[in-house]
Coordinates of C-alpha atoms in Angstrom, one line a residue:
X14 CA 0.0 0.0 0.0
X15 CA 1.7 3.2 -1.2
X16 CA 0.2 5.5 1.4
X17 CA 1.0 3.2 4.3
X18 CA 2.2 5.0 7.5
X19 CA 2.5 1.9 9.7
X20 CA 3.7 -1.4 8.2
X21 CA 4.1 -4.8 9.9
X22 CA 6.6 -6.9 7.9
X23 CA 6.8 -10.6 8.5
X24 CA 6.2 -10.4 12.3
X25 CA 6.7 -13.7 14.1
X26 CA 6.6 -14.1 17.9
X27 CA 6.8 -17.2 20.0
X28 CA 6.0 -17.7 23.7
X29 CA 7.2 -20.9 25.3
X30 CA 7.0 -22.9 22.1
X31 CA 3.5 -21.5 21.1
X32 CA 3.5 -19.3 18.1
X33 CA 1.4 -16.2 18.8
X34 CA 2.2 -14.6 15.4
X35 CA 3.5 -16.2 12.2
X36 CA 4.8 -14.0 9.4
X37 CA 2.2 -11.2 9.9
X38 CA 2.4 -8.4 7.3
X39 CA -0.2 -5.6 6.9
X40 CA -0.2 -1.9 6.2
X41 CA -2.1 1.0 7.8
X42 CA -2.5 4.5 6.1
X43 CA -1.8 7.7 8.0
X44 CA -4.7 9.2 9.9
X45 CA -6.8 6.0 9.7
X46 CA -8.5 4.2 12.5
X47 CA -7.7 0.6 11.7
X48 CA -9.6 -2.2 13.3
X49 CA -8.0 -5.5 14.4
X50 CA -10.1 -8.5 15.0
X51 CA -9.7 -12.2 15.7
X52 CA -10.6 -14.8 18.3
X53 CA -9.0 -14.9 21.7
X54 CA -5.4 -16.0 21.2
X55 CA -5.4 -15.0 17.5
X56 CA -2.5 -12.6 18.2
X57 CA -4.2 -9.2 18.1
X58 CA -2.9 -7.9 21.5
X59 CA 0.5 -9.4 20.7
X60 CA 0.8 -7.5 17.4
X61 CA -0.2 -4.3 19.2
X62 CA 2.5 -5.0 21.9
X63 CA 5.1 -5.5 19.2
X64 CA 4.3 -2.0 17.9
X65 CA 4.3 -0.6 21.4
X66 CA 7.8 -2.1 22.2
X67 CA 6.5 -4.5 24.9
X68 CA 7.3 -7.6 22.9
X69 CA 10.4 -7.9 20.6
X70 CA 9.5 -10.0 17.5
X71 CA 11.5 -13.1 16.8
X72 CA 11.6 -12.1 13.1
X73 CA 10.3 -9.1 11.1
X74 CA 10.1 -5.4 11.8
X75 CA 7.8 -2.4 11.9
X76 CA 8.0 0.5 9.5
X77 CA 6.7 3.9 10.7
X78 CA 6.7 6.7 8.2
X79 CA 9.3 4.9 6.0
X80 CA 11.7 4.2 8.9
X81 CA 12.2 0.5 10.0
X82 CA 12.1 -0.2 13.7
X83 CA 12.6 -3.2 16.0
X84 CA 11.7 -1.7 19.4
X85 CA 13.5 -3.2 22.4
X86 CA 11.5 -1.4 25.0
X87 CA 8.3 0.7 25.4
X88 CA 10.4 3.8 25.9
X89 CA 11.9 3.3 22.4
X90 CA 8.4 3.0 21.0
X91 CA 7.2 6.1 22.9
X92 CA 10.1 8.1 21.6
X93 CA 9.0 7.1 18.1
X94 CA 5.5 8.4 18.9
X95 CA 3.6 5.2 19.8
X96 CA 1.3 4.9 22.8
X97 CA -1.0 2.1 23.9
X98 CA -4.2 1.7 25.9
X99 CA -3.9 -1.8 27.3
X100 CA -6.6 -4.3 27.9
X101 CA -5.0 -5.4 31.1
X102 CA -4.6 -2.4 33.3
X103 CA -1.1 -1.7 34.5
X104 CA -0.5 1.0 37.1
X105 CA 1.3 1.4 40.4
X106 CA -1.8 0.7 42.6
X107 CA -0.6 2.5 45.7
X108 CA 0.6 5.6 44.0
X109 CA -1.9 8.4 43.3
X110 CA -3.6 9.1 39.9
X111 CA -1.3 12.2 39.6
X112 CA 1.8 10.2 40.3
X113 CA 0.9 7.6 37.8
X114 CA -0.1 10.1 35.1
X115 CA 3.2 12.0 35.5
X116 CA 5.4 8.9 35.8
X117 CA 8.6 9.3 33.9
X118 CA 8.0 13.1 33.5
X119 CA 7.7 14.3 37.1
X120 CA 7.9 18.1 37.3
X121 CA 10.4 19.3 39.9
X122 CA 11.5 22.4 41.7
X123 CA 14.4 23.7 43.7
X124 CA 16.9 22.4 41.2
X125 CA 15.3 19.0 40.9
X126 CA 15.4 18.3 44.6
X127 CA 11.6 18.2 45.2
X128 CA 8.6 17.1 43.2
X129 CA 6.4 20.0 42.1
X130 CA 3.1 18.8 43.4
X131 CA 1.0 21.7 42.2
X132 CA 2.4 21.2 38.7
X133 CA 1.7 17.4 39.0
X134 CA -1.9 18.1 40.0
X135 CA -2.4 20.6 37.1
X136 CA -1.0 18.2 34.5
X137 CA -3.1 15.3 35.8
X138 CA -6.3 17.3 35.9
X139 CA -5.6 18.6 32.4
X140 CA -5.1 15.0 31.0
X141 CA -8.3 13.8 32.6
X142 CA -10.2 16.9 31.4
X143 CA -9.0 16.2 27.9
X144 CA -11.1 13.0 27.8
X145 CA -14.0 14.6 29.7
X146 CA -13.6 13.2 33.3
X147 CA -12.9 14.7 36.7
X148 CA -11.4 12.8 39.6
X149 CA -9.5 13.6 42.8
X150 CA -6.0 13.1 41.4
X151 CA -4.4 12.5 44.8
X152 CA -6.4 9.4 45.5
X153 CA -4.6 6.1 45.0
X154 CA -5.2 4.0 41.9
X155 CA -6.3 1.1 44.2
X156 CA -9.3 3.2 45.2
X157 CA -10.7 3.3 41.6
X158 CA -13.1 1.0 39.9
X159 CA -12.0 -0.9 36.9
X160 CA -13.8 1.5 34.6
X161 CA -12.1 4.5 36.2
X162 CA -8.7 2.8 35.9
X163 CA -9.4 2.3 32.2
X164 CA -10.3 6.0 31.8
X165 CA -7.1 7.1 33.5
X166 CA -5.1 4.9 31.2
X167 CA -6.8 6.4 28.1
X168 CA -6.0 9.9 29.5
X169 CA -2.3 8.9 29.9
X170 CA -2.0 7.6 26.4
X171 CA -3.8 10.5 24.7
X172 CA -1.9 13.0 26.8
X173 CA 1.5 11.7 25.6
X174 CA 0.6 13.3 22.2
X175 CA 1.5 10.2 20.1
X176 CA 1.6 9.9 16.3
X177 CA 0.2 6.3 16.7
X178 CA -2.3 5.2 19.3
X179 CA -3.2 1.6 20.0
X180 CA -6.5 0.8 21.8
X181 CA -6.7 -2.8 23.1
X182 CA -10.4 -3.5 24.1
X183 CA -10.8 0.1 25.5
X184 CA -14.5 -0.2 26.2
X185 CA -14.5 -3.6 27.9
X186 CA -15.1 -2.0 31.3
X187 CA -16.9 1.2 30.3
X188 CA -20.6 2.0 30.6
X189 CA -22.5 2.9 27.4
X190 CA -22.3 6.7 28.0
X191 CA -18.6 6.5 28.8
X192 CA -18.0 4.4 25.7
X193 CA -19.9 7.0 23.6
X194 CA -17.7 9.7 25.0
X195 CA -14.6 7.7 24.0
X196 CA -16.0 7.3 20.5
X197 CA -16.4 11.0 20.2
X198 CA -12.8 11.5 21.4
X199 CA -11.5 8.9 18.8
X200 CA -13.4 10.6 16.0
X201 CA -11.8 14.0 17.0
X202 CA -8.3 12.5 17.2
X203 CA -8.8 11.1 13.7
X204 CA -9.6 14.6 12.4
X205 CA -6.3 15.7 13.8
X206 CA -4.5 13.1 11.7
X207 CA -3.7 10.6 14.5
X208 CA -3.2 7.0 13.3
X209 CA -5.0 4.5 15.5
X210 CA -5.2 0.8 15.8
X211 CA -8.4 -0.4 17.4
X212 CA -8.6 -3.9 18.9
X213 CA -12.0 -5.0 19.9
X214 CA -14.5 -7.9 19.8
X215 CA -17.5 -5.4 19.6
X216 CA -18.4 -5.2 16.0
X217 CA -20.8 -2.2 16.2
X218 CA -18.1 0.1 17.5
X219 CA -15.5 -1.2 15.0
X220 CA -18.0 -0.6 12.2
X221 CA -18.6 2.9 13.5
X222 CA -15.0 3.9 14.1
X223 CA -12.8 2.1 11.6
X224 CA -11.9 2.8 8.0
X225 CA -10.7 -0.8 7.5
X226 CA -10.7 -4.0 9.6
X227 CA -7.9 -6.6 9.5
X228 CA -8.5 -10.1 10.8
X229 CA -6.0 -12.5 12.4
X230 CA -6.6 -16.2 12.9
X231 CA -4.3 -18.5 14.9
X232 CA -1.5 -15.9 14.6
X233 CA -1.8 -15.6 10.8
X234 CA -3.0 -12.6 8.9
X235 CA -6.2 -13.5 7.1
X236 CA -7.1 -10.3 5.2
X237 CA -8.5 -6.7 5.4
X238 CA -12.0 -5.5 4.7
X239 CA -12.6 -1.9 3.6
X240 CA -15.5 0.0 5.3
X241 CA -17.9 -0.7 2.4
X242 CA -17.5 -4.5 2.8
X243 CA -17.7 -4.6 6.6
X244 CA -20.6 -6.9 7.7
X245 CA -21.1 -9.1 10.7
X246 CA -21.1 -12.3 8.6
X247 CA -18.0 -11.3 6.6
X248 CA -16.0 -10.5 9.7
X249 CA -17.1 -13.6 11.6
X250 CA -16.3 -15.9 8.6
X251 CA -12.8 -14.5 8.4
X252 CA -12.3 -14.9 12.1
X253 CA -13.6 -18.4 12.7
X254 CA -14.5 -19.8 9.2
X255 CA -18.3 -20.0 9.9
X256 CA -21.3 -17.9 10.8
X257 CA -22.6 -17.5 14.3
X258 CA -26.4 -17.1 14.7
X259 CA -27.7 -14.8 17.4
X260 CA -28.4 -16.9 20.5
X261 CA -32.0 -17.2 21.8
X262 CA -32.2 -18.2 25.5
X263 CA -33.9 -21.6 26.0
X264 CA -34.6 -21.0 29.7
X265 CA -37.5 -18.8 28.7
X266 CA -39.5 -21.8 27.5
X267 CA -40.2 -22.8 31.2
X268 CA -41.7 -20.8 34.0
X269 CA -39.4 -19.8 36.9
X270 CA -39.4 -22.0 40.0
X271 CA -39.2 -21.2 43.7
X272 CA -37.4 -18.2 45.1
X273 CA -33.7 -19.0 45.5
X274 CA -32.5 -15.6 46.6
X275 CA -34.4 -13.0 48.6
X276 CA -32.7 -9.7 49.4
X277 CA -34.3 -7.2 51.8
X278 CA -33.0 -3.7 52.7
X279 CA -29.5 -4.6 51.7
X280 CA -27.1 -1.6 52.3
X281 CA -23.5 -0.8 52.6
X282 CA -22.2 2.7 53.6
X283 CA -21.4 5.0 50.7
X284 CA -22.0 2.1 48.2
X285 CA -25.7 1.3 48.0
X286 CA -28.8 1.3 50.1
X287 CA -32.4 0.0 50.2
X288 CA -31.8 -3.0 47.8
X289 CA -34.8 -5.3 47.6
X290 CA -35.3 -8.1 45.0
X291 CA -35.8 -11.8 44.4
X292 CA -34.3 -14.3 42.0
X293 CA -36.1 -17.6 41.2
X294 CA -34.8 -20.9 40.1
X295 CA -34.5 -20.9 36.3
X296 CA -34.3 -17.1 36.0
X297 CA -31.6 -14.9 34.7
X298 CA -32.0 -11.5 36.3
X299 CA -30.0 -8.9 34.6
X300 CA -28.5 -5.9 36.4
X301 CA -27.9 -2.8 34.3
X302 CA -26.5 0.6 35.3
X303 CA -23.8 3.1 34.8
X304 CA -20.3 2.4 36.2
X305 CA -20.4 3.3 39.9
X306 CA -24.2 2.6 40.2
X307 CA -23.5 -0.2 42.7
X308 CA -24.1 -3.3 40.7
X309 CA -20.8 -5.1 41.4
X310 CA -20.9 -3.9 45.0
X311 CA -24.3 -5.6 45.6
X312 CA -22.9 -8.8 44.0
X313 CA -19.9 -8.7 46.3
X314 CA -22.1 -8.2 49.4
X315 CA -24.2 -11.2 48.6
X316 CA -21.1 -13.3 48.1
X317 CA -19.7 -12.2 51.5
X318 CA -17.0 -9.9 50.3
X319 CA -18.3 -6.7 52.0
X320 CA -17.9 -6.8 55.8
X321 CA -19.9 -3.6 56.2
X322 CA -23.0 -4.8 54.4
X323 CA -26.2 -5.0 56.4
X324 CA -29.7 -6.2 55.7
X325 CA -31.3 -9.5 55.1
X326 CA -30.3 -12.1 52.5
X327 CA -32.1 -15.5 52.3
X328 CA -30.9 -18.4 50.2
X329 CA -33.4 -21.1 49.5
X330 CA -35.5 -19.8 52.5
X331 CA -32.6 -19.8 55.0
X332 CA -30.7 -16.7 56.2
X333 CA -27.3 -16.2 54.5
X334 CA -24.8 -14.6 56.9
X335 CA -23.4 -11.4 55.4
X336 CA -19.6 -11.0 55.3
X337 CA -18.9 -14.8 55.0
X338 CA -17.6 -16.1 51.7
X339 CA -17.5 -19.6 53.2
X340 CA -21.2 -19.5 54.1
X341 CA -22.0 -18.2 50.6
X342 CA -20.1 -21.0 48.8
X343 CA -21.4 -23.7 51.1
X344 CA -24.9 -22.4 50.4
X345 CA -24.3 -22.8 46.7
X346 CA -23.4 -19.2 45.6
X347 CA -20.7 -18.6 43.0
X348 CA -19.3 -15.3 41.8
X349 CA -17.5 -14.6 38.5
X350 CA -16.0 -11.2 39.4
X351 CA -15.5 -8.2 37.1
X352 CA -11.7 -8.1 37.8
X353 CA -10.4 -11.5 36.7
X354 CA -6.7 -10.6 37.4
X355 CA -7.1 -9.5 41.0
X356 CA -10.2 -11.5 42.1
X357 CA -10.9 -14.2 39.6
X358 CA -7.8 -16.4 39.3
X359 CA -4.3 -17.1 40.6
X360 CA -2.2 -16.0 37.6
X361 CA 0.9 -18.0 38.4
X362 CA -1.0 -21.3 38.9
X363 CA -1.9 -23.8 36.1
X364 CA -5.2 -23.5 34.3
X365 CA -6.1 -26.9 35.6
X366 CA -5.7 -25.9 39.2
X367 CA -7.6 -22.6 38.7
X368 CA -10.6 -24.4 37.3
X369 CA -10.6 -26.9 40.2
X370 CA -10.0 -24.2 42.9
X371 CA -13.7 -23.5 43.7
X372 CA -14.5 -27.2 44.2
X373 CA -11.5 -28.5 46.1
X374 CA -13.9 -29.9 48.8
X375 CA -15.4 -32.2 46.1
X376 CA -12.0 -33.2 44.5
X377 CA -10.5 -34.7 47.7
X378 CA -10.4 -38.5 48.3
X379 CA -9.2 -39.6 51.7
X380 CA -7.8 -36.1 52.1
X381 CA -5.8 -36.1 48.9
X382 CA -6.6 -34.2 45.7
X383 CA -8.0 -36.4 42.9
X384 CA -5.8 -35.1 40.1
X385 CA -7.4 -37.4 37.5
X386 CA -10.9 -36.0 38.1
X387 CA -9.6 -32.4 38.2
X388 CA -8.0 -33.0 34.8
X389 CA -11.2 -34.5 33.4
X390 CA -13.2 -31.5 34.5
X391 CA -10.7 -29.0 33.3
X392 CA -10.4 -30.7 29.9
X393 CA -14.2 -30.6 29.6
X394 CA -14.4 -26.9 30.1
X395 CA -11.3 -26.2 28.0
X396 CA -13.2 -27.8 25.1
X397 CA -16.6 -26.3 25.8
X398 CA -15.2 -22.7 26.2
X399 CA -12.6 -23.2 23.5
X400 CA -9.8 -22.1 25.8
X401 CA -6.5 -21.5 23.9
X402 CA -3.5 -22.4 25.9
X403 CA -0.3 -24.5 25.5
X404 CA -1.7 -27.1 27.9
X405 CA -3.9 -27.6 31.0
X406 CA -0.8 -27.0 33.0
X407 CA 0.1 -23.7 31.4
X408 CA 0.0 -20.8 34.0
X409 CA -3.0 -18.5 33.6
X410 CA -0.8 -15.5 33.1
X411 CA 0.5 -17.1 29.9
X412 CA -3.0 -16.8 28.3
X413 CA -4.6 -13.9 26.5
X414 CA -7.0 -11.8 28.5
X415 CA -10.0 -13.4 26.9
X416 CA -8.8 -16.9 27.6
X417 CA -8.1 -15.9 31.3
X418 CA -11.8 -14.9 31.5
X419 CA -12.8 -18.3 30.2
X420 CA -10.8 -20.0 32.9
X421 CA -12.5 -17.9 35.6
X422 CA -15.9 -18.7 34.2
X423 CA -15.1 -22.4 33.9
X424 CA -14.1 -22.5 37.6
X425 CA -17.7 -21.6 38.7
X426 CA -19.5 -23.4 36.0
X427 CA -17.7 -26.5 37.1
X428 CA -18.8 -26.1 40.7
X429 CA -22.4 -25.5 40.0
X430 CA -24.7 -24.6 42.8
X431 CA -28.0 -22.7 43.5
X432 CA -27.0 -19.2 42.5
X433 CA -24.4 -18.0 40.1
X434 CA -23.5 -14.3 39.9
X435 CA -21.7 -13.4 36.7
X436 CA -20.2 -9.9 36.5
X437 CA -19.1 -8.9 33.0
X438 CA -18.8 -12.6 31.9
X439 CA -17.8 -11.9 28.3
X440 CA -15.5 -8.9 28.8
X441 CA -12.7 -9.2 26.3
X442 CA -14.1 -12.4 24.8
X443 CA -14.4 -13.0 21.1
X444 CA -17.7 -13.5 19.2
X445 CA -17.4 -17.3 19.0
X446 CA -16.6 -17.8 22.7
X447 CA -19.3 -15.2 23.7
X448 CA -21.9 -17.4 22.0
X449 CA -20.6 -20.4 23.9
X450 CA -20.7 -18.5 27.2
X451 CA -24.2 -17.3 26.6
X452 CA -25.3 -20.8 25.9
X453 CA -23.6 -22.1 29.0
X454 CA -25.2 -19.5 31.2
X455 CA -28.6 -20.1 29.6
X456 CA -28.2 -23.9 30.1
X457 CA -27.5 -23.4 33.8
X458 CA -30.8 -21.4 34.1
X459 CA -32.6 -24.0 32.0
X460 CA -31.4 -26.7 34.5
X461 CA -32.9 -24.7 37.4
X462 CA -30.0 -22.5 38.6
X463 CA -30.8 -18.9 39.6
X464 CA -28.5 -16.5 37.7
X465 CA -27.6 -12.8 38.3
X466 CA -26.1 -11.3 35.2
X467 CA -24.2 -8.0 35.4
X468 CA -23.1 -6.5 32.1
X469 CA -22.3 -3.1 30.6
X470 CA -23.2 -4.5 27.2
X471 CA -26.9 -3.7 26.9
X472 CA -27.6 -6.1 24.0
X473 CA -26.1 -8.9 26.2
X474 CA -28.2 -8.2 29.3
X475 CA -31.4 -7.6 27.3
X476 CA -31.0 -10.7 25.1
X477 CA -30.2 -13.1 28.0
X478 CA -32.3 -11.9 30.9
X479 CA -35.7 -13.0 32.1
X480 CA -36.1 -9.5 33.5
X481 CA -33.8 -6.6 34.2
X482 CA -33.2 -4.5 37.4
X483 CA -31.6 -1.1 36.7
X484 CA -29.5 0.6 39.3
X485 CA -28.7 4.3 39.6
X486 CA -26.5 6.0 42.3
X487 CA -26.6 3.0 44.7
X488 CA -30.4 2.4 44.5
X489 CA -32.7 0.3 42.4
X490 CA -34.2 2.7 39.8
X491 CA -36.7 0.3 38.4
X492 CA -37.5 -3.2 37.0
X493 CA -38.2 -4.0 33.3
X494 CA -39.9 -7.2 32.1
X495 CA -38.3 -8.8 29.1
X496 CA -41.0 -7.5 26.7
X497 CA -40.4 -3.9 28.0
X498 CA -36.6 -4.1 28.1
X499 CA -35.5 -2.0 25.1
X500 CA -32.1 -0.2 25.1
X501 CA -34.0 3.1 25.2
X502 CA -36.0 2.0 28.3
X503 CA -32.9 0.8 30.1
X504 CA -30.9 3.9 29.3
X505 CA -33.7 6.2 30.5
X506 CA -33.8 4.4 33.9
X507 CA -30.0 4.4 34.1
X508 CA -29.9 8.2 33.5
X509 CA -32.9 9.0 35.7
X510 CA -35.1 10.2 32.9
X511 CA -37.8 7.7 33.6
X512 CA -39.2 6.1 36.8
X513 CA -40.1 2.5 37.4
X514 CA -43.6 1.6 36.3

């Protein structure tokens, strides 16, 4: 391509004997927003990290504006004008927002002896304001939600004034309004001539933002579609070699059973208050709301993760003690958390051990772990969720983000129980695996399990749920039946424009 500004030439990268990329070559014109798609493990994030200097390719190079590069570090890539918004958030958790945003460029005074804190605050506030958000920049990163961390990372990347900006699943933890604000920002950046690479599994946003979409499959470059040829079927066929029909939940064919979960006056200081709802056997109750509305906090309280929670929770007619994870698990409650890296899995342990972790009490024989049964269960869910890893014994941190998510989900699906709470279950998961996860969640409900589904993807929560509860500012704003649950109706409740019927 004669007008190419970024060129990948024969990029090959191997990790522990597994080829993540094999001879990948593609070109991106200057000032274009170029989509990159593929199943989990296809090599999308790896290709972005090669450009960002995080991974050094085994063979091949990157050409930027006619100059070949083989970056040996992120600093070299940054010096060449490359910035990246990562799917997996990477900050110094105990440092403040301001310290993280100014890292490597700390303003100083008194001849460099002291940090210039007013200047740090001013720069951090400017960077956040540039993407339309306002936060206390002296609070530690550990105090932020996943969505807020993502926004801070976007502010850091945009604020470095790059020539090339890579977005890796940037909306995976954002609410719909926050995602729309990001889209507006990207469109503005494109008018300024910035070249962007946009990695996502969400086709509507790719179709809206991107001039072209390139597809990878199993580490190989498959092809590129111009905007005029972008359709759901065309992209999916390039990704996985077949079409994927929209999934219709089968649990709706039967009436819900007895009440499994009853929540009365559940509250937690400065998080949520006055929460009342029920979930019946065979139901999928969706929770929608803006980031910070309290959805995940309610889920954690039910699972025993909030020691300050108060109120009444009953499971199958019996009181469930608050603040006790052990009691929740023994009662048959499972939680797939929003943050897989910090709460969902042990990154350095094998996939097999992670999948069996939630059911160790059932895998023991005479006090010893039944490794054969653990392997059988792990193998089953590897196949059902199409997990891509070198082996069952590969550590979770060697997997792509989407495949890590599948391992976390497999852990709780394998355990079963009365109630499963799934918080952003398909975050960072490709279209094929998403359909499989939807089918598995639906199958659990069809078999009589009660399910709470928390998702920022409105089509997901609307399509799968029996009914939807909408939260706003720590309170339940209303409930929508399946027939009344349009995107407009949900968004109006989320924004406080409408009241519950």
